[in-house]
Coordinates of C-alpha atoms and ligand atoms in Angstrom, one line a residue:
M1171 CA 11.2 -9.4 -16.5
I1172 CA 8.2 -7.7 -18.0
T1173 CA 8.4 -8.7 -21.9
E1174 CA 6.6 -6.5 -24.7
S1175 CA 4.2 -9.4 -25.4
D1176 CA 3.2 -9.3 -21.8
L1177 CA 2.4 -5.8 -21.9
S1178 CA 0.2 -6.2 -25.5
S1179 CA -2.0 -8.8 -23.9
Y1180 CA -2.4 -6.4 -20.5
E1181 CA -6.2 -5.3 -20.8
P1182 CA -6.6 -2.6 -18.6
V1183 CA -9.4 -2.6 -15.7
V1184 CA -11.6 0.3 -16.2
R1185 CA -13.9 0.9 -13.2
T1186 CA -16.9 3.1 -12.7
P1187 CA -16.0 6.2 -10.4
V1188 CA -18.9 6.1 -7.2
H1189 CA -21.4 8.5 -8.1
G1190 CA -23.3 10.6 -5.6
T1191 CA -25.1 13.8 -5.4
Y1192 CA -24.8 16.4 -2.7
H1193 CA -27.4 19.4 -3.1
D1194 CA -27.2 20.6 -6.6
Y1195 CA -23.8 18.8 -7.4
D1196 CA -22.7 15.5 -8.8
V1197 CA -19.6 14.0 -7.3
F1198 CA -17.7 11.5 -8.6
S1199 CA -15.0 9.8 -7.0
M1200 CA -12.9 6.5 -6.6
S1201 CA -14.4 3.4 -6.4
P1202 CA -13.0 0.1 -4.8
P1203 CA -10.5 -1.2 -4.2
S1204 CA -10.5 2.5 -2.8
S1205 CA -12.8 3.0 0.2
G1206 CA -12.7 6.8 -0.5
G1207 CA -15.2 7.7 -3.1
T1208 CA -18.0 5.3 -1.3
H1209 CA -17.5 7.2 2.2
I1210 CA -17.2 10.4 0.7
V1211 CA -20.5 9.8 -0.9
Q1212 CA -21.8 8.4 2.4
I1213 CA -20.6 11.2 4.6
L1214 CA -22.0 13.9 2.1
N1215 CA -25.4 12.0 2.2
I1216 CA -25.7 12.1 6.0
L1217 CA -24.3 15.7 6.2
E1218 CA -26.8 16.9 3.5
G1219 CA -29.4 16.5 6.5
Y1220 CA -28.0 19.1 8.4
P1221 CA -28.0 22.8 7.9
L1222 CA -24.1 23.2 7.7
R1223 CA -24.1 26.4 5.9
E1224 CA -26.2 28.4 8.7
S1225 CA -24.2 26.5 11.2
G1226 CA -20.9 27.8 9.6
H1227 CA -17.3 26.7 9.0
N1228 CA -15.6 24.8 12.1
T1229 CA -18.3 25.7 14.6
A1230 CA -18.6 23.4 17.4
D1231 CA -22.1 22.0 15.9
T1232 CA -21.0 21.6 12.2
I1233 CA -17.5 19.5 13.5
H1234 CA -20.0 17.5 15.8
W1235 CA -22.0 16.5 12.9
M1236 CA -18.8 15.9 10.7
A1237 CA -17.4 13.7 13.4
E1238 CA -20.4 11.9 14.2
A1239 CA -20.8 11.1 10.4
M1240 CA -17.3 10.2 9.8
K1241 CA -17.3 7.6 12.6
L1242 CA -20.5 5.7 11.3
A1243 CA -18.5 5.6 7.8
Y1244 CA -15.4 4.5 8.9
A1245 CA -17.1 1.8 11.2
D1246 CA -18.9 0.5 7.9
R1247 CA -15.4 0.8 6.5
S1248 CA -14.3 -2.0 8.5
Q1249 CA -16.8 -4.1 8.0
Y1250 CA -17.9 -4.0 4.6
L1251 CA -14.9 -2.4 2.2
G1252 CA -12.6 -4.7 0.3
D1253 CA -11.7 -5.7 -3.5
T1254 CA -14.9 -5.7 -5.2
D1255 CA -13.4 -9.0 -7.0
Y1256 CA -13.4 -11.0 -4.0
V1257 CA -16.1 -9.3 -1.9
D1258 CA -19.6 -8.4 -2.3
V1259 CA -19.1 -4.7 -1.4
P1260 CA -22.7 -3.0 -0.7
L1261 CA -21.8 0.0 -2.7
A1262 CA -25.4 1.1 -3.9
G1263 CA -26.7 0.9 -0.3
L1264 CA -23.5 2.6 1.5
T1265 CA -24.2 5.4 -1.0
S1266 CA -27.7 5.5 -1.0
K1267 CA -30.0 8.7 0.5
S1268 CA -32.2 6.3 2.5
Y1269 CA -29.4 4.4 4.2
A1270 CA -27.9 8.1 5.3
E1271 CA -31.0 8.8 6.5
A1272 CA -31.4 6.0 9.1
L1273 CA -27.9 6.7 10.1
R1274 CA -28.7 10.3 10.7
K1275 CA -31.6 9.2 13.0
D1276 CA -28.9 8.2 15.9
I1277 CA -27.0 11.2 15.3
T1278 CA -27.9 14.1 18.2
L1279 CA -26.6 17.3 19.0
E1280 CA -26.4 16.6 22.5
R1281 CA -23.6 14.3 22.4
A1282 CA -20.9 12.3 21.0
R1283 CA -21.5 9.0 20.7
P1284 CA -18.5 7.4 22.0
A1285 CA -17.3 4.3 19.2
S1286 CA -18.0 1.6 21.8
E1287 CA -21.6 2.7 20.9
I1288 CA -21.3 2.4 17.2
G1289 CA -20.8 -0.3 14.9
P1290 CA -21.2 -1.1 11.4
G1291 CA -24.4 -0.8 9.9
E1292 CA -26.9 -2.7 7.5
P1293 CA -26.4 -0.9 4.2
T1294 CA -29.1 -2.5 2.4
A1295 CA -29.2 -3.3 -1.4
Y1296 CA -26.2 -5.6 -2.1
E1297 CA -24.6 -5.0 -5.4
S1298 CA -24.4 -8.1 -7.7
P1299 CA -21.4 -9.6 -8.0
E1300 CA -19.8 -8.5 -11.1
T1301 CA -0.5 9.1 -2.2
T1302 CA 0.7 11.6 -4.4
H1303 CA -2.3 13.8 -6.1
F1304 CA -2.5 15.6 -9.0
S1305 CA -5.7 17.6 -10.4
V1306 CA -5.4 18.9 -13.7
V1307 CA -7.8 20.6 -16.0
D1308 CA -6.9 21.5 -19.6
K1309 CA -8.3 24.3 -21.8
W1310 CA -11.1 22.5 -22.8
G1311 CA -12.2 21.8 -19.5
N1312 CA -11.5 18.4 -19.7
A1313 CA -10.2 17.0 -15.9
V1314 CA -8.0 14.2 -14.5
S1315 CA -8.1 13.6 -10.8
N1316 CA -5.3 11.2 -10.0
T1317 CA -3.8 9.8 -6.7
Y1318 CA -1.2 7.5 -6.4
T1319 CA 0.5 5.5 -3.6
I1320 CA 3.0 3.4 -2.6
N1321 CA 1.8 3.7 1.1
F1322 CA 4.5 5.0 3.2
S1323 CA 7.2 7.2 1.9
Y1324 CA 9.7 5.3 -0.1
G1325 CA 7.3 2.2 0.2
S1326 CA 9.1 -0.9 1.5
G1327 CA 12.4 1.0 0.9
I1328 CA 13.5 -1.7 -1.8
T1329 CA 14.7 -1.0 -4.9
V1330 CA 14.3 -3.4 -8.1
E1331 CA 18.0 -3.5 -9.2
G1332 CA 18.4 -1.8 -12.6
A1333 CA 15.0 -0.5 -13.2
G1334 CA 15.1 2.6 -11.1
F1335 CA 12.0 2.1 -8.8
L1336 CA 10.7 1.4 -5.6
L1337 CA 8.8 -1.4 -4.4
N1338 CA 5.4 -0.6 -2.9
N1339 CA 4.5 -1.4 1.0
E1340 CA 0.6 -1.9 0.1
M1341 CA 0.3 -5.1 2.4
D1342 CA -0.6 -2.7 5.3
D1343 CA -3.7 -1.7 3.6
F1344 CA -4.8 -5.1 4.2
S1345 CA -6.3 -6.1 7.9
A1346 CA -3.4 -8.4 8.7
K1347 CA -5.9 -9.4 11.2
P1348 CA -9.7 -8.6 12.1
G1349 CA -10.0 -5.9 14.6
V1350 CA -5.9 -5.4 14.5
P1351 CA -5.3 -1.8 13.4
N1352 CA -2.7 -1.1 10.6
A1353 CA -0.5 1.6 10.5
Y1354 CA -3.1 4.1 10.2
G1355 CA -5.0 2.9 12.7
L1356 CA -7.5 1.6 10.5
I1357 CA -9.7 -1.7 11.7
G1358 CA -10.7 -4.1 9.1
G1359 CA -12.1 -7.7 9.0
E1360 CA -12.9 -10.5 6.4
A1361 CA -13.6 -8.1 3.5
N1362 CA -10.1 -6.8 3.5
K1363 CA -8.0 -10.0 5.0
V1364 CA -5.0 -11.0 2.4
E1365 CA -5.9 -13.7 -0.5
P1366 CA -3.8 -14.2 -3.8
G1367 CA -4.3 -11.8 -6.4
K1368 CA -6.5 -9.5 -4.5
R1369 CA -6.0 -6.1 -4.2
M1370 CA -6.1 -4.3 -0.8
L1371 CA -8.0 -1.6 0.7
S1372 CA -7.3 2.1 0.0
S1373 CA -8.6 5.8 1.0
M1374 CA -7.5 7.5 -2.0
S1375 CA -10.4 9.9 -3.0
P1376 CA -9.6 11.4 -6.4
T1377 CA -13.0 13.1 -6.8
I1378 CA -14.3 15.4 -9.2
V1379 CA -17.5 17.3 -8.6
K1380 CA -20.1 18.7 -11.6
K1381 CA -22.1 21.5 -11.0
Q1382 CA -25.2 22.1 -13.6
G1383 CA -23.1 18.9 -15.6
K1384 CA -19.9 21.1 -15.8
N1385 CA -16.7 19.8 -14.4
F1386 CA -16.4 22.2 -11.4
L1387 CA -13.9 20.5 -8.7
V1388 CA -11.2 18.6 -9.3
T1389 CA -9.3 17.2 -5.8
G1390 CA -7.9 14.8 -3.9
S1391 CA -5.1 14.1 -1.0
P1392 CA -2.5 11.9 0.3
G1393 CA -2.8 11.1 3.8
G1394 CA -3.3 7.7 4.6
S1395 CA -6.8 7.3 6.5
R1396 CA -7.3 11.0 6.5
I1397 CA -7.7 11.3 2.9
I1398 CA -11.4 10.7 3.2
T1399 CA -11.8 13.3 5.4
T1400 CA -9.6 15.6 4.0
T1401 CA -11.3 15.7 0.4
L1402 CA -14.8 15.7 2.0
Q1403 CA -13.9 18.8 3.9
V1404 CA -12.8 20.6 0.8
L1405 CA -15.7 19.9 -0.7
L1406 CA -17.9 21.2 2.1
N1407 CA -15.7 24.4 2.4
V1408 CA -16.6 25.4 -1.2
I1409 CA -20.0 24.1 -1.4
D1410 CA -21.6 24.7 2.2
H1411 CA -19.3 27.8 3.2
D1412 CA -18.5 29.5 0.1
M1413 CA -15.1 29.5 0.4
N1414 CA -12.5 30.1 -2.5
I1415 CA -10.6 27.2 -3.5
Q1416 CA -7.3 28.2 -1.8
T1417 CA -9.1 29.1 1.4
A1418 CA -11.1 25.9 1.3
V1419 CA -7.7 23.9 0.9
S1420 CA -6.1 25.7 3.9
A1421 CA -8.5 26.0 6.5
P1422 CA -7.9 23.7 9.6
R1423 CA -9.4 20.4 9.4
V1424 CA -10.7 17.6 11.6
H1425 CA -10.9 13.8 11.2
H1426 CA -12.7 10.9 13.5
Q1427 CA -12.4 7.7 11.8
W1428 CA -14.6 5.4 14.6
L1429 CA -11.5 4.2 16.0
P1430 CA -9.4 5.2 18.2
D1431 CA -12.3 6.9 19.3
E1432 CA -10.6 10.6 19.2
L1433 CA -11.7 14.0 17.3
R1434 CA -8.5 14.9 15.8
I1435 CA -8.0 18.4 14.8
E1436 CA -5.5 20.6 13.4
Q1437 CA -3.8 23.8 14.9
G1438 CA -6.5 26.4 14.4
I1439 CA -9.6 25.3 15.6
S1440 CA -10.7 27.7 18.1
G1441 CA -10.5 27.1 22.0
D1442 CA -13.8 27.7 22.8
T1443 CA -14.7 25.2 20.2
V1444 CA -12.7 22.6 21.4
K1445 CA -14.5 23.2 25.2
L1446 CA -18.1 23.0 23.6
L1447 CA -16.9 19.8 21.7
E1448 CA -15.5 18.3 24.6
S1449 CA -18.7 19.0 26.7
L1450 CA -20.5 17.0 24.3
G1451 CA -18.3 14.1 24.9
H1452 CA -15.7 14.4 22.2
T1453 CA -12.2 13.3 23.2
V1454 CA -10.2 16.3 21.3
V1455 CA -6.3 15.6 20.0
T1456 CA -4.4 18.1 18.2
N1457 CA -2.6 16.6 15.2
S1458 CA 0.2 17.6 13.1
A1459 CA -0.9 18.9 9.4
M1460 CA -3.5 16.5 7.9
G1461 CA -3.3 15.7 4.1
A1462 CA -1.9 17.6 1.4
I1463 CA -5.1 18.3 -1.3
Q1464 CA -4.0 19.5 -4.7
S1465 CA -7.5 21.0 -6.0
I1466 CA -9.0 23.4 -9.1
M1467 CA -12.2 25.2 -9.1
V1468 CA -13.4 26.0 -12.6
G1469 CA -15.2 29.6 -12.5
E1470 CA -18.2 30.0 -14.6
D1471 CA -16.5 31.8 -17.2
G1472 CA -14.0 28.7 -17.4
T1473 CA -11.2 30.3 -15.3
L1474 CA -9.1 27.7 -13.6
Y1475 CA -8.5 28.4 -9.9
G1476 CA -5.6 26.4 -8.1
G1477 CA -5.4 25.9 -4.5
A1478 CA -2.1 24.2 -3.7
D1479 CA -2.0 23.1 0.0
P1480 CA 0.5 24.9 2.2
R1481 CA 0.6 21.9 4.7
R1482 CA 3.8 20.6 2.0
S1483 CA 6.3 22.1 0.6
T1484 CA 6.2 19.8 -2.6
S1485 CA 2.6 21.5 -3.3
S1486 CA 2.2 23.8 -6.1
A1487 CA -0.8 25.1 -8.2
Q1488 CA 0.4 26.1 -11.9
G1489 CA -1.2 27.9 -15.1
Y1490 CA -0.6 27.0 -18.9
Ligands
LIG1987 O1 -3.8 3.9 -0.2 C1 -4.1 4.1 0.8 O2 -5.5 4.2 1.4 C2 -2.9 4.4 1.0 N1 -1.9 3.6 0.9 C3 -2.5 6.1 1.2 C4 -1.2 6.2 1.8 C5 -1.1 7.7 2.1 O3 -1.7 8.4 1.7 C6 0.4 7.9 2.2 N2 0.6 9.4 2.2 N3 0.6 10.3 3.1

């Protein structure tokens, strides 16, 4: 039973978002215990070295670069990410441009690297110890990007008698055993093992992108392991492929999480592209819809453009 005095002594923990840059943009997203922001920034850093804009949206080259970068990030996730109150997460290294440059050296346009050839990398510069999403922008331009989760639908399926809320089943976001996948197929190790009081890893990626210092994109998604890559693709669709926010949200998405070693695609990627990707060695699997990303883009004159994800019937974009 929680009493009022418990609440008055409750000190909220304030965490600094993970910050990265992508071309001329500043990207702010969620820090551990979510892995989301870290890997969005890491993947953007890797992709910054490729001409995505010239290559075009969802062409075989663009998807190939994205998949190769995604695999590397998820391999690192399996080893390094966990609650920073318990483990040293090499955040500075994982999100550094020089680490991305080193990872890029092993990516070739010739072929997909099988997952068996990939493992967690060595991000330097360790920091010292120390599933529903909504995006809101108010009339002054202040922005909130919020993802919250009880893991699966209805959490653990248990309600607290008389309290009217469900208990989560977030324990599945810990790694039960090194190398054993969780419900989303994610592999983890020591950094994300269960410990008393420790918070489980997450993939939530509530993200705000600033353009020349001003809030520009507010976005985020549910979708388990696919949250990171869903959010990433909306950023790329707007920044590299000049899409309006609704097109960026609706466009077919791809996902690679290192293991299982398969490139998941939604319906709508052309058959020719799939053949080209297969010829590079990708195992392409068509999946049902991935993610449900709710996004706002702020126009130069302050106009707010909402992009609700048609993948879920509960999505909506509303003005005020
Ligand atoms: O925090 C996480 O990564 C998971 N608990 C999210 C689960 C989720 O997105 C389920 N909804 N589709």
